[in-house]
mmCIF file of C-alpha atoms in Angstrom:
data_model
loop_
_atom_site.group_PDB
_atom_site.id
_atom_site.type_symbol
_atom_site.label_atom_id
_atom_site.label_comp_id
_atom_site.label_asym_id
_atom_site.label_seq_id
_atom_site.Cartn_x
_atom_site.Cartn_y
_atom_site.Cartn_z
ATOM 1 C CA VAL I 1254 5.174 -40.525 -43.184
ATOM 2 C CA CYS I 1255 4.293 -38.821 -40.118
ATOM 3 C CA GLY I 1256 4.837 -35.582 -41.039
ATOM 4 C CA CYS I 1257 8.129 -35.025 -38.795
ATOM 5 C CA ASN I 1258 9.549 -32.156 -41.086
ATOM 6 C CA PRO I 1259 8.394 -28.627 -41.375
ATOM 7 C CA PRO I 1260 6.204 -27.603 -44.542
ATOM 8 C CA CYS I 1261 8.185 -27.574 -47.619
ATOM 9 C CA SER I 1262 7.120 -25.633 -50.690
ATOM 10 C CA VAL I 1263 8.410 -27.413 -53.593
ATOM 11 C CA CYS I 1264 8.726 -24.668 -55.732
ATOM 12 C CA GLY I 1265 10.288 -22.355 -53.175
ATOM 13 C CA ASP I 1266 9.492 -19.360 -51.156
ATOM 14 C CA GLY I 1267 5.773 -20.113 -50.804
ATOM 15 C CA GLU I 1268 5.288 -20.690 -54.672
ATOM 16 C CA GLU I 1269 3.046 -23.170 -55.944
ATOM 17 C CA VAL I 1270 2.919 -25.523 -58.861
ATOM 18 C CA ASP I 1271 1.089 -24.169 -61.962
ATOM 19 C CA PHE I 1272 0.512 -27.483 -63.411
ATOM 20 C CA PRO I 1273 -0.524 -29.773 -60.819
ATOM 21 C CA ASP I 1274 -1.554 -32.453 -63.086
ATOM 22 C CA ALA I 1275 2.183 -32.822 -64.817
ATOM 23 C CA LEU I 1276 4.206 -35.552 -64.064
ATOM 24 C CA VAL I 1277 7.567 -35.382 -62.757
ATOM 25 C CA GLU I 1278 10.317 -38.361 -62.602
ATOM 26 C CA PHE I 1279 13.166 -39.120 -60.458
ATOM 27 C CA PRO I 1280 15.690 -41.816 -61.297
ATOM 28 C CA GLY I 1281 14.618 -45.338 -60.576
ATOM 29 C CA GLN I 1282 11.152 -44.355 -59.351
ATOM 30 C CA PRO I 1283 7.784 -44.385 -60.802
ATOM 31 C CA PRO I 1284 6.329 -40.873 -61.898
ATOM 32 C CA ILE I 1285 4.274 -38.741 -59.441
ATOM 33 C CA GLU I 1286 1.798 -35.419 -60.216
ATOM 34 C CA CYS I 1287 3.135 -32.181 -59.542
ATOM 35 C CA GLY I 1288 0.108 -31.728 -57.014
ATOM 36 C CA VAL I 1289 0.752 -34.846 -55.117
ATOM 37 C CA LEU I 1290 4.209 -33.951 -54.467
ATOM 38 C CA GLN I 1291 3.339 -30.164 -53.214
ATOM 39 C CA SER I 1292 0.545 -32.127 -50.997
ATOM 40 C CA LEU I 1293 3.636 -34.038 -49.580
ATOM 41 C CA GLY I 1294 5.619 -31.174 -48.945
ATOM 42 C CA PHE I 1295 2.798 -29.329 -46.945
ATOM 43 C CA ILE I 1296 2.233 -31.926 -44.670
ATOM 44 C CA GLY I 1297 5.968 -32.383 -43.549
ATOM 45 C CA SER I 1298 6.670 -35.672 -45.640
ATOM 46 C CA ILE I 1299 9.851 -34.111 -47.364
ATOM 47 C CA PRO I 1300 13.297 -33.905 -45.500
ATOM 48 C CA VAL I 1301 14.606 -30.266 -45.153
ATOM 49 C CA GLY I 1302 17.801 -31.357 -47.148
ATOM 50 C CA GLN I 1303 15.574 -32.377 -50.011
ATOM 51 C CA CYS I 1304 13.240 -29.970 -50.298
ATOM 52 C CA ASP I 1305 16.013 -27.239 -50.908
ATOM 53 C CA ARG I 1306 17.009 -28.806 -53.872
ATOM 54 C CA LEU I 1307 13.397 -29.600 -55.358
ATOM 55 C CA PRO I 1308 12.877 -26.093 -57.174
ATOM 56 C CA ASP I 1309 15.613 -26.527 -59.407
ATOM 57 C CA LEU I 1310 14.709 -30.284 -60.507
ATOM 58 C CA ILE I 1311 10.651 -29.468 -60.992
ATOM 59 C CA ASP I 1312 10.804 -25.787 -62.083
ATOM 60 C CA GLU I 1313 10.250 -26.672 -65.722
ATOM 61 C CA VAL I 1314 7.711 -29.575 -65.483
ATOM 62 C CA CYS I 1315 5.719 -28.256 -62.638
ATOM 63 C CA GLY I 1316 5.632 -24.626 -63.822
ATOM 64 C CA CYS I 1317 7.051 -22.986 -60.575
ATOM 65 C CA ASP I 1318 7.508 -19.681 -62.118
ATOM 66 C CA PRO I 1319 4.692 -17.354 -61.746
ATOM 67 C CA ARG I 1320 2.618 -16.893 -64.915
ATOM 68 C CA THR I 1321 1.065 -13.739 -66.357
ATOM 69 C CA PRO I 1322 -2.569 -14.142 -65.769
ATOM 70 C CA ASP I 1323 -4.772 -13.660 -69.192
ATOM 71 C CA PRO I 1324 -6.578 -10.255 -69.525
ATOM 72 C CA THR I 1325 -9.837 -9.885 -68.632
ATOM 73 C CA PRO I 1326 -12.218 -9.404 -71.329
ATOM 74 C CA ASN I 1327 -14.740 -6.709 -71.459
ATOM 75 C CA PRO I 1328 -18.284 -7.375 -70.944
ATOM 76 C CA THR I 1329 -20.472 -7.580 -74.040
ATOM 77 C CA ARG I 1330 -24.160 -6.593 -73.750
ATOM 78 C CA PRO I 1331 -26.415 -9.474 -75.765
ATOM 79 C CA PRO I 1332 -28.413 -7.900 -78.770
ATOM 80 C CA ASN I 1333 -32.186 -6.856 -78.228
ATOM 81 C CA PRO I 1334 -34.287 -9.465 -79.810
ATOM 82 C CA GLU I 1335 -36.466 -8.352 -82.815
ATOM 83 C CA PRO I 1336 -40.168 -8.884 -82.440
ATOM 84 C CA ILE I 1337 -41.676 -11.675 -84.114
ATOM 85 C CA PRO I 1338 -45.006 -10.723 -85.932
ATOM 86 C CA PRO I 1339 -47.741 -13.235 -85.391
ATOM 87 C CA PRO I 1340 -48.517 -15.795 -87.999
ATOM 88 C CA THR I 1341 -51.165 -14.652 -90.947
ATOM 89 C CA PRO I 1342 -54.138 -17.474 -91.065
ATOM 90 C CA GLY I 1343 -55.004 -19.043 -93.875
ATOM 91 C CA GLN I 1344 -56.945 -21.653 -95.343
ATOM 92 C CA THR I 1345 -56.133 -24.960 -94.275
ATOM 93 C CA GLN I 1346 -55.224 -27.757 -96.715
ATOM 94 C CA PRO I 1347 -56.232 -31.395 -96.610
ATOM 95 C CA PRO I 1348 -53.103 -33.292 -96.336
ATOM 96 C CA THR I 1349 -51.992 -35.306 -99.567
ATOM 97 C CA PRO I 1350 -51.994 -38.814 -99.549
ATOM 98 C CA GLY I 1351 -48.550 -40.279 -100.091
ATOM 99 C CA ARG I 1352 -47.152 -43.723 -101.176
ATOM 100 C CA THR I 1353 -46.321 -45.997 -98.030
ATOM 101 C CA GLN I 1354 -42.341 -46.825 -98.631
ATOM 102 C CA PRO I 1355 -41.055 -50.158 -97.330
ATOM 103 C CA PRO I 1356 -38.698 -49.754 -94.238
ATOM 104 C CA THR I 1357 -34.833 -49.493 -95.029
ATOM 105 C CA PRO I 1358 -33.020 -52.203 -93.540
ATOM 106 C CA GLU I 1359 -30.456 -51.865 -91.227
ATOM 107 C CA PRO I 1360 -26.810 -51.839 -92.632
ATOM 108 C CA ASN I 1361 -24.408 -54.904 -91.305
ATOM 109 C CA ARG I 1362 -21.718 -53.441 -89.282
ATOM 110 C CA PRO I 1363 -18.302 -55.071 -89.174
ATOM 111 C CA PRO I 1364 -17.264 -56.582 -86.022
ATOM 112 C CA THR I 1365 -15.268 -54.262 -83.783
ATOM 113 C CA PRO I 1366 -11.484 -55.402 -83.736
ATOM 114 C CA ASN I 1367 -9.766 -55.450 -80.335
ATOM 115 C CA PRO I 1368 -7.794 -52.697 -79.197
ATOM 116 C CA THR I 1369 -4.276 -53.127 -79.610
ATOM 117 C CA ARG I 1370 -1.893 -51.841 -77.123
ATOM 118 C CA PRO I 1371 1.233 -49.867 -78.400
ATOM 119 C CA PRO I 1372 4.715 -51.304 -77.741
ATOM 120 C CA THR I 1373 6.487 -49.601 -74.509
ATOM 121 C CA PRO I 1374 8.953 -47.430 -75.444
ATOM 122 C CA SER I 1375 12.531 -47.953 -75.214
ATOM 123 C CA PRO I 1376 14.792 -45.488 -72.899
ATOM 124 C CA SER I 1377 15.893 -42.356 -75.022
ATOM 125 C CA ASN I 1378 18.426 -40.676 -72.589
ATOM 126 C CA PRO I 1379 22.068 -40.968 -72.935
ATOM 127 C CA PRO I 1380 23.782 -43.114 -70.158
ATOM 128 C CA CYS I 1381 23.921 -41.473 -66.453
ATOM 129 C CA ASP I 1382 26.970 -41.944 -64.053
ATOM 130 C CA ILE I 1383 25.298 -40.816 -60.770
ATOM 131 C CA CYS I 1384 28.746 -39.965 -59.295
ATOM 132 C CA GLY I 1385 29.486 -37.871 -62.075
ATOM 133 C CA GLU I 1386 31.376 -38.476 -65.597
ATOM 134 C CA ASP I 1387 33.849 -41.451 -65.386
ATOM 135 C CA MET I 1388 33.209 -42.312 -61.819
ATOM 136 C CA SER I 1389 30.098 -44.924 -62.081
ATOM 137 C CA MET I 1390 33.217 -47.328 -60.753
ATOM 138 C CA SER I 1391 33.700 -45.178 -57.643
ATOM 139 C CA ILE I 1392 30.540 -46.214 -55.867
ATOM 140 C CA GLY I 1393 31.874 -47.104 -52.483
ATOM 141 C CA LEU I 1394 28.583 -47.954 -51.027
ATOM 142 C CA PRO I 1395 26.711 -49.778 -53.760
ATOM 143 C CA ASP I 1396 23.772 -51.063 -51.038
ATOM 144 C CA ALA I 1397 23.147 -47.692 -49.451
ATOM 145 C CA ILE I 1398 19.663 -46.464 -49.712
ATOM 146 C CA VAL I 1399 18.742 -43.026 -51.794
ATOM 147 C CA GLU I 1400 15.485 -41.393 -51.308
ATOM 148 C CA PHE I 1401 13.490 -38.894 -53.164
ATOM 149 C CA PRO I 1402 10.445 -36.971 -52.185
ATOM 150 C CA GLY I 1403 7.378 -38.996 -52.669
ATOM 151 C CA GLN I 1404 9.022 -42.233 -54.208
ATOM 152 C CA PRO I 1405 10.194 -45.372 -52.712
ATOM 153 C CA ALA I 1406 13.770 -45.919 -51.491
ATOM 154 C CA ILE I 1407 16.411 -47.396 -54.188
ATOM 155 C CA THR I 1408 20.191 -48.450 -53.704
ATOM 156 C CA CYS I 1409 23.116 -46.818 -55.095
ATOM 157 C CA GLU I 1410 23.635 -49.713 -57.272
ATOM 158 C CA LYS I 1411 20.355 -49.847 -58.697
ATOM 159 C CA LEU I 1412 20.073 -46.434 -59.517
ATOM 160 C CA GLN I 1413 23.444 -46.796 -61.257
ATOM 161 C CA GLU I 1414 21.692 -49.561 -63.532
ATOM 162 C CA GLU I 1415 18.924 -47.328 -64.333
ATOM 163 C CA GLY I 1416 21.085 -44.460 -65.140
ATOM 164 C CA ALA I 1417 23.555 -46.670 -67.212
ATOM 165 C CA ALA I 1418 20.306 -47.825 -69.217
ATOM 166 C CA GLY I 1419 18.988 -44.509 -70.191
ATOM 167 C CA PHE I 1420 16.011 -44.374 -67.596
ATOM 168 C CA VAL I 1421 17.665 -41.086 -66.164
ATOM 169 C CA PRO I 1422 16.586 -38.049 -68.046
ATOM 170 C CA SER I 1423 19.808 -35.547 -68.559
ATOM 171 C CA SER I 1424 18.105 -32.934 -66.835
ATOM 172 C CA THR I 1425 18.208 -34.972 -63.556
ATOM 173 C CA CYS I 1426 21.203 -36.576 -64.280
ATOM 174 C CA ASP I 1427 23.397 -33.266 -64.036
ATOM 175 C CA HIS I 1428 21.981 -32.816 -60.535
ATOM 176 C CA LEU I 1429 22.735 -36.336 -58.917
ATOM 177 C CA PRO I 1430 26.006 -36.461 -57.877
ATOM 178 C CA ASP I 1431 25.389 -33.244 -55.401
ATOM 179 C CA ILE I 1432 22.616 -35.493 -54.135
ATOM 180 C CA VAL I 1433 23.992 -39.197 -53.886
ATOM 181 C CA ASN I 1434 27.878 -38.341 -53.301
ATOM 182 C CA ARG I 1435 27.652 -38.543 -49.645
ATOM 183 C CA VAL I 1436 25.384 -41.266 -49.354
ATOM 184 C CA CYS I 1437 26.617 -43.621 -52.141
ATOM 185 C CA GLY I 1438 30.545 -42.953 -51.147
ATOM 186 C CA CYS I 1439 31.122 -41.373 -54.594
ATOM 187 C CA ASN I 1440 34.623 -40.613 -53.441
ATOM 188 C CA LEU I 1441 37.613 -42.848 -53.957
ATOM 189 C CA PRO I 1442 39.249 -43.883 -50.667
ATOM 190 C CA CYS I 1443 42.219 -41.833 -49.727
ATOM 191 C CA SER I 1444 45.426 -43.085 -47.933
ATOM 192 C CA ILE I 1445 46.693 -39.971 -46.079
ATOM 193 C CA CYS I 1446 49.979 -41.328 -45.773
ATOM 194 C CA GLY I 1447 50.369 -42.198 -49.444
ATOM 195 C CA ASP I 1448 50.746 -45.744 -51.057
ATOM 196 C CA GLY I 1449 48.652 -47.402 -48.508
ATOM 197 C CA LYS I 1450 50.449 -46.465 -45.335
ATOM 198 C CA GLU I 1451 48.952 -46.043 -42.012
ATOM 199 C CA VAL I 1452 49.604 -43.463 -39.292
ATOM 200 C CA ASP I 1453 52.061 -44.382 -36.449
ATOM 201 C CA PHE I 1454 50.606 -41.806 -34.088
ATOM 202 C CA PRO I 1455 46.711 -41.832 -34.509
ATOM 203 C CA ASP I 1456 46.213 -39.682 -31.407
ATOM 204 C CA ALA I 1457 48.295 -36.896 -32.219
ATOM 205 C CA ILE I 1458 46.730 -33.517 -33.318
ATOM 206 C CA VAL I 1459 47.315 -31.663 -36.912
ATOM 207 C CA GLU I 1460 47.015 -27.798 -36.840
#
C-alpha cells in the first residue's frame, strides 16, 4: 500500500503489457485489469518474491511478448475534383396543386420487456490441489494467509476449497505449489529419528 517495495515490471525486463484492459485472475480473488496490476508494480505495491513469478502467470492474458507493429500505409493523394458547370436557366413552371393526404397514424409499439440477466456460469476448471497432486490433505497451516499482487488476502484452507470447486484455472494451478508450499506448510511432518522418536542430544552438531 505504501510502496515500500522496489518498482516491479509485471511482464519482466522492463516490458509493458500489450492488453491493459484484459482481466487476469488469481485463485480465490476477483479479476484485475492488466493495466491496474502493472501500475501497482510501478508504485512498489508488489513484494519482490511475487514479482519474480508474475511474468509466467500473466504472459498469455496480458500479452507480455513484444508484438510486431503494423506496417505504415503509404500516403494517398485525394483525387482532384471535377469542375461543376453552372446550371442552365429555364422557364419557371408554377407548382402543380396536389391533393392533401390525411396524416398517417403512428403505429402502436408493443411494451419493451424487462431485460433478463443470464445465469451465473458454473466453474469449468478441473479440481486443483494447491499443494500439488494428491497432497490436498497435507496442508499443515490451513489458517495461514496467502497474498497475491493486487488482491485481498486468503487463507490456505479457503484457497484449497476454491481449487477443489473448480474456480482456479488450470494454467494457474500448475504454479501454485511453488507459491504456497512454504506458507501453507505443504510438506508432511518428518520425524528425523523415525517412528515419532525424538533426539536425546539436541545440542549435538551433525556434520
